[in-house]
Short mmCIF file of C-alpha atoms and ligand atoms in Angstrom, two decimals:
data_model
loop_
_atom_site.label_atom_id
_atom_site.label_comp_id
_atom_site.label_asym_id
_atom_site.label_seq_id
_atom_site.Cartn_x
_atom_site.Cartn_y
_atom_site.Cartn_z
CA UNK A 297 3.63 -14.17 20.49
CA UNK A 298 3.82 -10.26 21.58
CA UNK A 299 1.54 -8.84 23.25
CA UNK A 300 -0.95 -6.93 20.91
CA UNK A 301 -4.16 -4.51 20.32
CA UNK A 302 -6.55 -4.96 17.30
CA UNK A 303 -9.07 -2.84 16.05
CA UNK A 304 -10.47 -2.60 12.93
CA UNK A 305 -13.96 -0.21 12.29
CA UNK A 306 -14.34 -0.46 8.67
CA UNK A 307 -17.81 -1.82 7.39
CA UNK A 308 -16.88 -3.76 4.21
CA UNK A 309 -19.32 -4.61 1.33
CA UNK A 310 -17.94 -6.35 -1.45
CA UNK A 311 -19.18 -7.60 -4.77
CA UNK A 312 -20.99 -6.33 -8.15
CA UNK A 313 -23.77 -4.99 -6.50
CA UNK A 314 -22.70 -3.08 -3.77
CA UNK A 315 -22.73 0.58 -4.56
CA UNK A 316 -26.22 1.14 -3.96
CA UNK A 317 -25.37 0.52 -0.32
CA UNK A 318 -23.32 4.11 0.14
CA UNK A 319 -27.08 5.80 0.48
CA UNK A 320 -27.54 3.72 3.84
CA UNK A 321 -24.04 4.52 5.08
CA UNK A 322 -23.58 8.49 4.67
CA UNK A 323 -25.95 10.54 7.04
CA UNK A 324 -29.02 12.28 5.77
CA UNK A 325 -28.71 15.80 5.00
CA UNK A 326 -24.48 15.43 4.53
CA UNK A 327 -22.73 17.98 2.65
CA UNK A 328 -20.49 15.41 -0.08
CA UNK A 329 -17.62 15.58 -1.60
CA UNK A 330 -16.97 12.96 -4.39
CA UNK A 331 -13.39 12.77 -4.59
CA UNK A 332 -11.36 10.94 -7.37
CA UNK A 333 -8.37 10.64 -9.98
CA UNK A 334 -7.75 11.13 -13.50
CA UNK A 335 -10.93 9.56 -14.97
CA UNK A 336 -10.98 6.29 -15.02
CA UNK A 337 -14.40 6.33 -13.13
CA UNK A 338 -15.81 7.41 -16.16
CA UNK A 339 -14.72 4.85 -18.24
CA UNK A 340 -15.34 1.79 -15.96
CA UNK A 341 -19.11 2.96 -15.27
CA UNK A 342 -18.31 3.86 -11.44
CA UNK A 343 -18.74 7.60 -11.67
CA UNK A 344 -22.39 6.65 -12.60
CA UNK A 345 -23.00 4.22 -10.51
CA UNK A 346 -21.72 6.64 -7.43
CA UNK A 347 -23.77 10.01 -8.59
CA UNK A 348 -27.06 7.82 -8.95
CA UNK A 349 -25.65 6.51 -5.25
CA UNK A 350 -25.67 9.83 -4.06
CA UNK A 351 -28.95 11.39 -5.72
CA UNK A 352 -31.05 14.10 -3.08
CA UNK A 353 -27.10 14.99 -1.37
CA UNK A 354 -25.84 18.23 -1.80
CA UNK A 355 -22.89 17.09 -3.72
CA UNK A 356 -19.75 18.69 -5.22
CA UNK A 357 -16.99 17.28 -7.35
CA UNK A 358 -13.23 17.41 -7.10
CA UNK A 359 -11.00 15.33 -9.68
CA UNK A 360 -7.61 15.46 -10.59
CA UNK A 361 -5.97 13.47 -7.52
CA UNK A 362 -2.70 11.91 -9.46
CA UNK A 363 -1.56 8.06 -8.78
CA UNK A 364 1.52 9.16 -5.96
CA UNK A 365 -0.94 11.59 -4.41
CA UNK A 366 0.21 15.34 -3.77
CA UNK A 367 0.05 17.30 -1.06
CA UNK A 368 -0.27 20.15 -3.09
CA UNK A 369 -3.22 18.62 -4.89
CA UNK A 370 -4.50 17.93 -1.80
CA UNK A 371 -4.56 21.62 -0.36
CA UNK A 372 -6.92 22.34 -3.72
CA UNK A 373 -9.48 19.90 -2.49
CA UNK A 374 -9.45 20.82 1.45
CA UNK A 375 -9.83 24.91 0.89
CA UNK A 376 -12.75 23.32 -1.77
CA UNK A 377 -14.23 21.62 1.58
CA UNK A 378 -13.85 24.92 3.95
CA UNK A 379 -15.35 26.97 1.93
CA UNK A 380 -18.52 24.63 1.24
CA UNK A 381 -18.60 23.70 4.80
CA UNK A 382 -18.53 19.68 3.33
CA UNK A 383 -19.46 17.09 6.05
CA UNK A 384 -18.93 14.03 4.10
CA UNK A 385 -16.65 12.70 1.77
CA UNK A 386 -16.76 9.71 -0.99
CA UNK A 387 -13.58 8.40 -2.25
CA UNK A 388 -13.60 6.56 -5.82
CA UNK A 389 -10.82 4.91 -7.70
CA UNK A 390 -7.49 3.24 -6.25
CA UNK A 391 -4.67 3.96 -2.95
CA UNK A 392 -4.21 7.04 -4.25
CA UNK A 393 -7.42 8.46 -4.43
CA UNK A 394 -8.23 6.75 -0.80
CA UNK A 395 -4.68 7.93 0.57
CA UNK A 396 -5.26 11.66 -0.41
CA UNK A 397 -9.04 11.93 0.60
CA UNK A 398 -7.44 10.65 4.46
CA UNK A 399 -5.04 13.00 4.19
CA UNK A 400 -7.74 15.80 3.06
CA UNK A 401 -10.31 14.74 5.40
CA UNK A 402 -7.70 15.59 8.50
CA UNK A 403 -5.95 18.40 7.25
CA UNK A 404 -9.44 19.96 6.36
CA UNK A 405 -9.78 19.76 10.65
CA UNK A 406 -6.43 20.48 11.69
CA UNK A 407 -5.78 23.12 14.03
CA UNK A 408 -2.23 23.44 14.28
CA UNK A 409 -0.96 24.90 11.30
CA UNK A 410 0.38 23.64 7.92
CA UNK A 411 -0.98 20.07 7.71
CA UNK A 412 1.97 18.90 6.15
CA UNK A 413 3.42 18.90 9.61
CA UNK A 414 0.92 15.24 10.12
CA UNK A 415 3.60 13.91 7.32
CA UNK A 416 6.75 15.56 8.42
CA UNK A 417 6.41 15.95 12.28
CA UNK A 418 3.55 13.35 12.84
CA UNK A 419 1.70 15.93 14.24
CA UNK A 420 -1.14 14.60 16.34
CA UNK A 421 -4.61 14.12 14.60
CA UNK A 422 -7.44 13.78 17.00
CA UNK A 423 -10.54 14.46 14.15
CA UNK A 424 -11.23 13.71 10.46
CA UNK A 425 -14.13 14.34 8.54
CA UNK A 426 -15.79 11.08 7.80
CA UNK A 427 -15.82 9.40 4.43
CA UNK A 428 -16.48 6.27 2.83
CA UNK A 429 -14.44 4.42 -0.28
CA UNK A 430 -15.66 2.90 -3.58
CA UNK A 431 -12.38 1.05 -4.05
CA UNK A 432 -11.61 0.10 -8.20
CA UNK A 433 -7.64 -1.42 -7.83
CA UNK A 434 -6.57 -4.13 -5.44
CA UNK A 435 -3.34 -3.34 -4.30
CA UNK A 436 -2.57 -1.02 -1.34
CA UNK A 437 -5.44 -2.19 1.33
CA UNK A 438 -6.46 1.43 2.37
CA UNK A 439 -9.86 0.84 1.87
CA UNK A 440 -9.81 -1.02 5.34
CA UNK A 441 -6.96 0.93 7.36
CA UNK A 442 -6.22 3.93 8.98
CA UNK A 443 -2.59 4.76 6.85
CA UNK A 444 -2.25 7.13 3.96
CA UNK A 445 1.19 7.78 1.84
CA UNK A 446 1.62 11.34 0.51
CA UNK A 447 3.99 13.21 -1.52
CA UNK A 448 5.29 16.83 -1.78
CA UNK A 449 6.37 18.07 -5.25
CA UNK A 450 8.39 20.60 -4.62
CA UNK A 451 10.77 18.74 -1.79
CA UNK A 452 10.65 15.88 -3.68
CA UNK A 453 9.28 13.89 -0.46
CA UNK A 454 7.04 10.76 0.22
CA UNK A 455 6.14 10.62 3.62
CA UNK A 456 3.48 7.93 5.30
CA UNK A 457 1.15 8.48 7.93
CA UNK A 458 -1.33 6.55 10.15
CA UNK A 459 -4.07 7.29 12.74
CA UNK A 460 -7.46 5.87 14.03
CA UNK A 461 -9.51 8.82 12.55
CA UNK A 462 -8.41 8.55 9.29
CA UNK A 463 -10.14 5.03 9.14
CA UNK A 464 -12.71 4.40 6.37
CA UNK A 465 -16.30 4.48 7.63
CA UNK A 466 -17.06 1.83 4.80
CA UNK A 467 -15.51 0.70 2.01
CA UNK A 468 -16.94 -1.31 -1.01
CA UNK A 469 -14.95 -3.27 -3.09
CA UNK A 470 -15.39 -3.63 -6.55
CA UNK A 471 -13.94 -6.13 -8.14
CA UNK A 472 -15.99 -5.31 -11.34
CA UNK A 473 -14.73 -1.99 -11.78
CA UNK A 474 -11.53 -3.42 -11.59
CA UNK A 475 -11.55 -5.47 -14.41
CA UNK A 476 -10.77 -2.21 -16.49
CA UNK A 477 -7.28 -2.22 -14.92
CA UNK A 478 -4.41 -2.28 -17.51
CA UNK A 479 -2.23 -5.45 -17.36
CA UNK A 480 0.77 -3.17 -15.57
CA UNK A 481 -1.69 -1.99 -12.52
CA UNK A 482 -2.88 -5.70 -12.23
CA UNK A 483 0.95 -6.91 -11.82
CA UNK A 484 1.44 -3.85 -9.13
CA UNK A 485 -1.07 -4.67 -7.23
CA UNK A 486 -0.69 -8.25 -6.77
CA UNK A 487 3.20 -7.09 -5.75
CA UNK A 488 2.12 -4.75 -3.98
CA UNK A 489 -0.19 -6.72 -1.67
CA UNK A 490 3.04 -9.71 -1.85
CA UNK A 491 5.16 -7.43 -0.17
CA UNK A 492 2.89 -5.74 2.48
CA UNK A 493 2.32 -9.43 3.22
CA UNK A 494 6.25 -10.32 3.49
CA UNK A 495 6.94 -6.87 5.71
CA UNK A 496 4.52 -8.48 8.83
CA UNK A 497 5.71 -11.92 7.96
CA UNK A 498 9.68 -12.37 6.71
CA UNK A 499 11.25 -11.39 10.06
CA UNK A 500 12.30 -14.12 12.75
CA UNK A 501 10.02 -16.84 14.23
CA UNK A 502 7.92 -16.25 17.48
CA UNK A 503 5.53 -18.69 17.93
CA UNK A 504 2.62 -17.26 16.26
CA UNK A 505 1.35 -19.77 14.22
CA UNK A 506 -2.03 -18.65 13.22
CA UNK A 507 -0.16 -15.57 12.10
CA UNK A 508 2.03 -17.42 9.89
CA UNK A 509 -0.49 -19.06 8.05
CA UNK A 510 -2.62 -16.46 7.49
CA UNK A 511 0.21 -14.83 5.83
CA UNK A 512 1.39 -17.65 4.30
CA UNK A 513 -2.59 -17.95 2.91
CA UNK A 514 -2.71 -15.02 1.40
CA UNK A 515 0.77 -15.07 -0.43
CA UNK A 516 -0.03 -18.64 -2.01
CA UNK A 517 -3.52 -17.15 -3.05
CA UNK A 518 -1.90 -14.27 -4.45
CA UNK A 519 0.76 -16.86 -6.35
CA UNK A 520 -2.33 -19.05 -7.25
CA UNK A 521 -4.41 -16.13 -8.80
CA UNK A 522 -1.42 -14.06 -10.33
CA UNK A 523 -1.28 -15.69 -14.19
CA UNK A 524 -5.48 -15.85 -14.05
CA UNK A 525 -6.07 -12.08 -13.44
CA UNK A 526 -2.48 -10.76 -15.19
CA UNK A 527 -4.08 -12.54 -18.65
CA UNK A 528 -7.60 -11.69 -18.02
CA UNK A 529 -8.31 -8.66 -15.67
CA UNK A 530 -11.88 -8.93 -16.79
CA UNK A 531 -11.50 -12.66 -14.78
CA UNK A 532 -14.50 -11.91 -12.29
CA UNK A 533 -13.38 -14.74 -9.93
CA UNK A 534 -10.15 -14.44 -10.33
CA UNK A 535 -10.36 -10.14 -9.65
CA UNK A 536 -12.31 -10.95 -6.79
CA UNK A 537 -9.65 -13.23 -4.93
CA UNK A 538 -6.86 -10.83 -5.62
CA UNK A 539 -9.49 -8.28 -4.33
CA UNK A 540 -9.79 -9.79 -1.07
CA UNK A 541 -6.19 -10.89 -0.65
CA UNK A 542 -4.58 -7.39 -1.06
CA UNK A 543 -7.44 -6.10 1.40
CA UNK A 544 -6.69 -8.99 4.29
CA UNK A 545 -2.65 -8.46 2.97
CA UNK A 546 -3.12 -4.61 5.13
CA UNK A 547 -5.88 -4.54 7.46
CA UNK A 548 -4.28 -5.63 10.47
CA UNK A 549 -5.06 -8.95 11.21
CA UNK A 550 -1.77 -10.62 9.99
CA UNK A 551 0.37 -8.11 12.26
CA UNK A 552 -1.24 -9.01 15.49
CA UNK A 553 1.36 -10.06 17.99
CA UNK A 554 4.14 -10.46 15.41
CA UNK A 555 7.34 -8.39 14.63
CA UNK A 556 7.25 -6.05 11.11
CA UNK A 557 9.78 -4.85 8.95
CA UNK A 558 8.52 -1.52 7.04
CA UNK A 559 11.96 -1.30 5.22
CA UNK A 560 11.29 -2.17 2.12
CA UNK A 561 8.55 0.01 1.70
CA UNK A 562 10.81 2.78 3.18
CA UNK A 563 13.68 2.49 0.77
CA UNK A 564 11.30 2.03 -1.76
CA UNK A 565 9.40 5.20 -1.36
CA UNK A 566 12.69 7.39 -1.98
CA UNK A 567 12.95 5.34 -5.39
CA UNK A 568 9.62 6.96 -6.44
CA UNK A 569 10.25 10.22 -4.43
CA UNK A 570 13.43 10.76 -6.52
CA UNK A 571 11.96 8.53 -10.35
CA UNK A 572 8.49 8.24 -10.08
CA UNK A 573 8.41 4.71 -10.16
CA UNK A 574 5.23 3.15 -9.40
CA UNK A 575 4.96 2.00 -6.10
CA UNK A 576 4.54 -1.78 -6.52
CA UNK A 577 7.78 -1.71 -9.03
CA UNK A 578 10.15 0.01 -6.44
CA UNK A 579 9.17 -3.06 -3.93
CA UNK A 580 10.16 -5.24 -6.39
CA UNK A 581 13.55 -4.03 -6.30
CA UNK A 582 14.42 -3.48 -2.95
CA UNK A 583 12.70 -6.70 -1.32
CA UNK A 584 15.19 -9.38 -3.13
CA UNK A 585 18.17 -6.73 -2.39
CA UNK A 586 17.29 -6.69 1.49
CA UNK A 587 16.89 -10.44 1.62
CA UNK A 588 19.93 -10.98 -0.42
CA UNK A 589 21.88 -8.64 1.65
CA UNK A 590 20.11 -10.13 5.61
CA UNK A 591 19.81 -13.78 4.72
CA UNK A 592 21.63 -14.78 8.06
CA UNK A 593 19.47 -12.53 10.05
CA UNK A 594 16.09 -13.67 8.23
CA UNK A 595 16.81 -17.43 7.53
CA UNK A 596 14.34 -19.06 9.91
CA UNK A 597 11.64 -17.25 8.30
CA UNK A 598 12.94 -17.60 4.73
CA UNK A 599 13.35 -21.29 5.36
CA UNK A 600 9.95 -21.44 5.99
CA UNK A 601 8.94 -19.34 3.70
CA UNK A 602 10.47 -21.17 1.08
CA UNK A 603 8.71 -24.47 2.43
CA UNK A 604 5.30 -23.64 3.02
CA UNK A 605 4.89 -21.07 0.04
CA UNK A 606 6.81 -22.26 -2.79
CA UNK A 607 7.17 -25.67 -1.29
CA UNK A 608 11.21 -25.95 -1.45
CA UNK A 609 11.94 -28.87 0.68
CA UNK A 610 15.37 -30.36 -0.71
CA UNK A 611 19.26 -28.50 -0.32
CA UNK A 612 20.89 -27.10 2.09
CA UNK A 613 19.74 -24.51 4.04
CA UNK A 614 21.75 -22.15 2.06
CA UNK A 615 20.75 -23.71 -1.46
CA UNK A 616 17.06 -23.57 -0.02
CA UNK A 617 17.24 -20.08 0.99
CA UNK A 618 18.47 -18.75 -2.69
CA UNK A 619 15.77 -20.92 -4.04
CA UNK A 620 13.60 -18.98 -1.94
CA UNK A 621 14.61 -15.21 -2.82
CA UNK A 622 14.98 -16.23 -6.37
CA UNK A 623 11.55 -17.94 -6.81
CA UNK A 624 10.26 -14.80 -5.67
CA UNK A 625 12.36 -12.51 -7.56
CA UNK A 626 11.09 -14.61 -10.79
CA UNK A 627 7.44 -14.48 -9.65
CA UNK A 628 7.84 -10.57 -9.65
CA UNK A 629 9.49 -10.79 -13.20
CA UNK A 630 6.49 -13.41 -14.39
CA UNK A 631 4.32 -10.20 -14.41
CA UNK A 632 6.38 -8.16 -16.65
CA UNK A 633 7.90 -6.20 -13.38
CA UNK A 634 11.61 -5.62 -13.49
CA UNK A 635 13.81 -5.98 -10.07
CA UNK A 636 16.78 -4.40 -11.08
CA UNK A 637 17.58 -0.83 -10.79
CA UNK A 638 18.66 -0.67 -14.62
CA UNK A 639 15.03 -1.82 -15.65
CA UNK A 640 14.16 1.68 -14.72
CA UNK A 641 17.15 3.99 -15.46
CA UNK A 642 18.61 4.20 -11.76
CA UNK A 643 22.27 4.72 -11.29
CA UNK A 644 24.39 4.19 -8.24
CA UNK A 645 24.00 8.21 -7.90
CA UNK A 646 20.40 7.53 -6.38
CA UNK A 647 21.81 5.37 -3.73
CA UNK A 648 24.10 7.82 -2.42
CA UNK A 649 21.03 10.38 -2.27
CA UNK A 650 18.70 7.57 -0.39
CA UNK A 651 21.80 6.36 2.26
CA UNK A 652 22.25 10.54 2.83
CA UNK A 653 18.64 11.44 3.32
CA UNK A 654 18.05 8.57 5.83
CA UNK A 655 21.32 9.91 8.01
CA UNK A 656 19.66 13.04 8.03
CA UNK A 657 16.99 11.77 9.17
CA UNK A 658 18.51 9.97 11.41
CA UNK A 659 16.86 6.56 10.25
CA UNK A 660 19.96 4.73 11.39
CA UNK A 661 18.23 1.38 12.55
CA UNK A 662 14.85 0.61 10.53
CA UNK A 663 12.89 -2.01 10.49
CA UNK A 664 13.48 -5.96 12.12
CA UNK A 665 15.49 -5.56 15.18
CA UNK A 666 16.91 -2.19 13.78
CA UNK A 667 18.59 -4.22 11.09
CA UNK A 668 18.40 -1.99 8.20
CA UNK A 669 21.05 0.70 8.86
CA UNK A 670 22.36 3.03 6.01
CA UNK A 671 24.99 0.54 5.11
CA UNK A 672 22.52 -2.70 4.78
CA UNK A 673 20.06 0.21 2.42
CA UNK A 674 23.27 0.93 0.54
CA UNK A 675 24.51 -2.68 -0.56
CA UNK A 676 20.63 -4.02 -0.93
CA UNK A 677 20.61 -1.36 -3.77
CA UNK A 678 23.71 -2.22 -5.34
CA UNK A 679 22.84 -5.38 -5.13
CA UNK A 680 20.03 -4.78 -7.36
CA UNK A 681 21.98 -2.46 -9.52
O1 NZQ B 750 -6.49 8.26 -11.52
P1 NZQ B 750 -7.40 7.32 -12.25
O2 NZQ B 750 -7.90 7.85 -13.52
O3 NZQ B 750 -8.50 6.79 -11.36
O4 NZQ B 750 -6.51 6.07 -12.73
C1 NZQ B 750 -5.81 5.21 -11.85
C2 NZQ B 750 -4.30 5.48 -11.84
O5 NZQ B 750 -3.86 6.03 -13.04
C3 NZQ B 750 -5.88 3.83 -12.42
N1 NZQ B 750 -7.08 3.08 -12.06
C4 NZQ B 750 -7.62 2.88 -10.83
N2 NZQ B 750 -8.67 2.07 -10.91
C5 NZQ B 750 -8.83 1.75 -12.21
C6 NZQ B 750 -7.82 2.41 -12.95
N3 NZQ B 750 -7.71 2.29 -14.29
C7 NZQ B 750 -8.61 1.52 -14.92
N4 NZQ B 750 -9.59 0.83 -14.27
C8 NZQ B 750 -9.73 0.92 -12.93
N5 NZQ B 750 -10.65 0.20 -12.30
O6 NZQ B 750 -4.74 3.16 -11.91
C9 NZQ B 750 -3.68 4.10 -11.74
C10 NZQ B 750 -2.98 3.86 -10.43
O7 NZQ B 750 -3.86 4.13 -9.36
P2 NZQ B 750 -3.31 4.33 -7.87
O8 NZQ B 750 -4.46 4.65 -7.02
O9 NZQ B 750 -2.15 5.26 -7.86
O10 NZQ B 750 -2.73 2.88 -7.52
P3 NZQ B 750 -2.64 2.10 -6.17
O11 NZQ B 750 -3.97 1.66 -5.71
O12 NZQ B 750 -1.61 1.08 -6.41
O13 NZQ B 750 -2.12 3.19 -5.10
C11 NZQ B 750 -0.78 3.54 -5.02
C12 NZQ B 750 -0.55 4.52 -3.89
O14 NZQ B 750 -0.86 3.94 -2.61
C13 NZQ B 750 0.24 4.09 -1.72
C14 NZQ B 750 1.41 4.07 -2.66
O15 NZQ B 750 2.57 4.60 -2.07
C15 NZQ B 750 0.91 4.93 -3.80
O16 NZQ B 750 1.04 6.30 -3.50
N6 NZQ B 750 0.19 3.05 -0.68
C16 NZQ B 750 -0.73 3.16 0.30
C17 NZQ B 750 -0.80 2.28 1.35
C18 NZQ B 750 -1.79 2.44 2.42
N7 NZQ B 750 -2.52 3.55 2.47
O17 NZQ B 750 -1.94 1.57 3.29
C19 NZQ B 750 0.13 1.16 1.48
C20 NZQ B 750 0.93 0.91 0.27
O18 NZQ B 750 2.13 0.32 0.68
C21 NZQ B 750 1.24 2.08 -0.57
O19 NZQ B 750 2.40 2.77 -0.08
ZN1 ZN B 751 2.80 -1.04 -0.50
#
């Protein structure tokens, strides 16, 4: 095991019932914004359920933050906060909501210029307004960490950042609220929370048990609940689970000591910087194409893998890895997601834009022991054509 730091501030309350509990948790006297997206608070009951939450504040509203949050959107909301002199902030709705109002609360305090320069440069954040999250969609476990994914419209960018202030002072969970989730955000987010699982977990062994099976817990959880909650979102029980699994899937706890590999996630951003796919869907395509493309590099884990998760025991090592990447390939497709790049339109075009911008950037070795150079991007894509 490596040697590691944890820390993890955010007060969690989960369940039904839990929304009264934001009047304990924001100061007395607080100046609050109620941030959230394009209205599905309404319709799900938690815009009520919030403003009767936050009766005697001096509130203000600002709605409007779109699923791939904007920066631009963004800027609206923190000159909303100058001006008002806003000391608090409530988050309701999904990642994106909770991604933009960390990325509002510490541009709002930035000093340095334009605070897109946090994305771009990762300029240094030492202070963010506090806020607290009312968290409808399991997926992206931002309610209880300190990263936040934004995008610019006009460059076409999606750029991820991550510091201790932009940590939740609370989150609450509600699993309720989320059983007014279409089918399609259901199937993200139980991808979603897959694959942030597989990025701390599918790169070479190092002794870290517990580790292991925590990840390897939450994945067969995930594969356990999956057909309940895709059928039924409404499935209480079943919402709950996934809930809890996509929260423990990004809070920390599974990366302790072990090596990650955030190259999935990094490819995949450029497919929705440059189509718009949803987040969850552009994992879906790029995890079996990097697996495909490093099976020698990542077979002790995807032996294991295969074993302990989708209990492939039989073969060769080589017939048990394929198993592996196509079991999970299939479980991706079992909730109506498609892995290919032709699912969604994407031509080998793209691929040439995504292999050029990382050059640029000079992302020549991301990821697992630098593994994923522009060449190993390129042929995990056309892999997936
Ligand atoms: O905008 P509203 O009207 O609220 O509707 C949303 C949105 O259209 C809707 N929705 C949310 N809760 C609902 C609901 N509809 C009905 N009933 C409910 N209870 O669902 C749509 C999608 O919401 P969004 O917040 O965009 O989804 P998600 O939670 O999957 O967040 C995706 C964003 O998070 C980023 C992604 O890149 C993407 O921008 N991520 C953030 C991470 C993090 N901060 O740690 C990690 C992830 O890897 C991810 O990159
Ligand atoms: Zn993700």
């Amino acid at each position: 095991m490596k040697d590691f730091e944890f820390y993890n501030p955010v007060k969690v309350f989960f369940g039904k019932d839990q929304v009264a509990q934001i009047t304990g948790q924001v100061p007395a006297g607080s100046k609050v914004i109620l941030i959230y997206g394009g209205g599905s608070i309404f319709k799900n009951g938690v815009y009520d359920r919030v403003k009767s939450a936050l009766k005697g504040y001096d509130l203000t509203e600002f709605g409007g933050i779109e699923p791939n949050p904007t920066y631009e959107t963004s800027m609206k909301a923190v000159e909303i906060i100058k001006q008002k002199n806003i000391s608090y902030i409530i988050a309701a709705g999904g990642g994106s909501v909770i991604d933009a109002t960390k990325f509002i609360a510490a541009a709002a305090l930035f000093k340095n210029g334009d605070p897109w320069k946090i994305l771009s440069e990762g300029a240094e954040v030492t202070e963010a307004i506090p806020f607290g999250c009312v968290l409808t969609l399991p997926a992206t476990g931002t309610e209880m960490n300190k990263n936040s994914v934004i995008s610019r419209k006009s460059t076409q960018e999606k750029m991820a950042f991550s510091v201790p202030p932009v940590f939740p002072k609370f989150s609450i969970l509600l699993p309720d609220a989320a059983g007014s989730l279409p089918q399609k955000q259901v199937a993200n987010g139980i991808v979603d929370a897959f694959v942030h699982v597989t990025e701390q977990y599918l790169t070479y062994p190092v002794n870290a048990p517990i580790q292991d099976r925590f990840a390897e817990a939450i994945m067969i959880t995930l594969i356990e609940e999956a057909p309940k909650v895709y059928a039924k979102p409404d499935d209480y029980e079943a919402m709950s689970n996934l809930m809890w699994s996509a929260t423990m899937a990004l809070n920390g706890l599974i990366s302790c000591g072990v090596p990650g590999d955030w190259s999935v996630h990094s490819i995949g951003h450029e497919l929705t910087a440059f189509h718009g796919i949803d987040h969850a869907r552009t994992l879906a395509i790029v995890l079996p194409g990097l697996w495909k493309t490093l099976r020698e590099e990542k077979k002790g884990k995807l032996l294991q893998y295969g074993e302990r998760v989708w209990g492939i025991k039989s073969g060769t090592e080589e017939e048990r890895v394929t198993a592996a990447i196509d079991k999970t390939e299939k479980f991706f497709q079992s909730l109506g997601i498609g892995t290919r790049l032709s699912d969604y339109g994407v031509k080998k075009d793209t691929i040439d834009r995504i292999v050029t911008r990382f050059e640029e950037r000079k992302w020549l070795s991301m990821g697992d022991r630098g593994l994923t150079t522009p060449q190993v991007t390129r042929k995990a894509l056309e892999i997936q054509l």
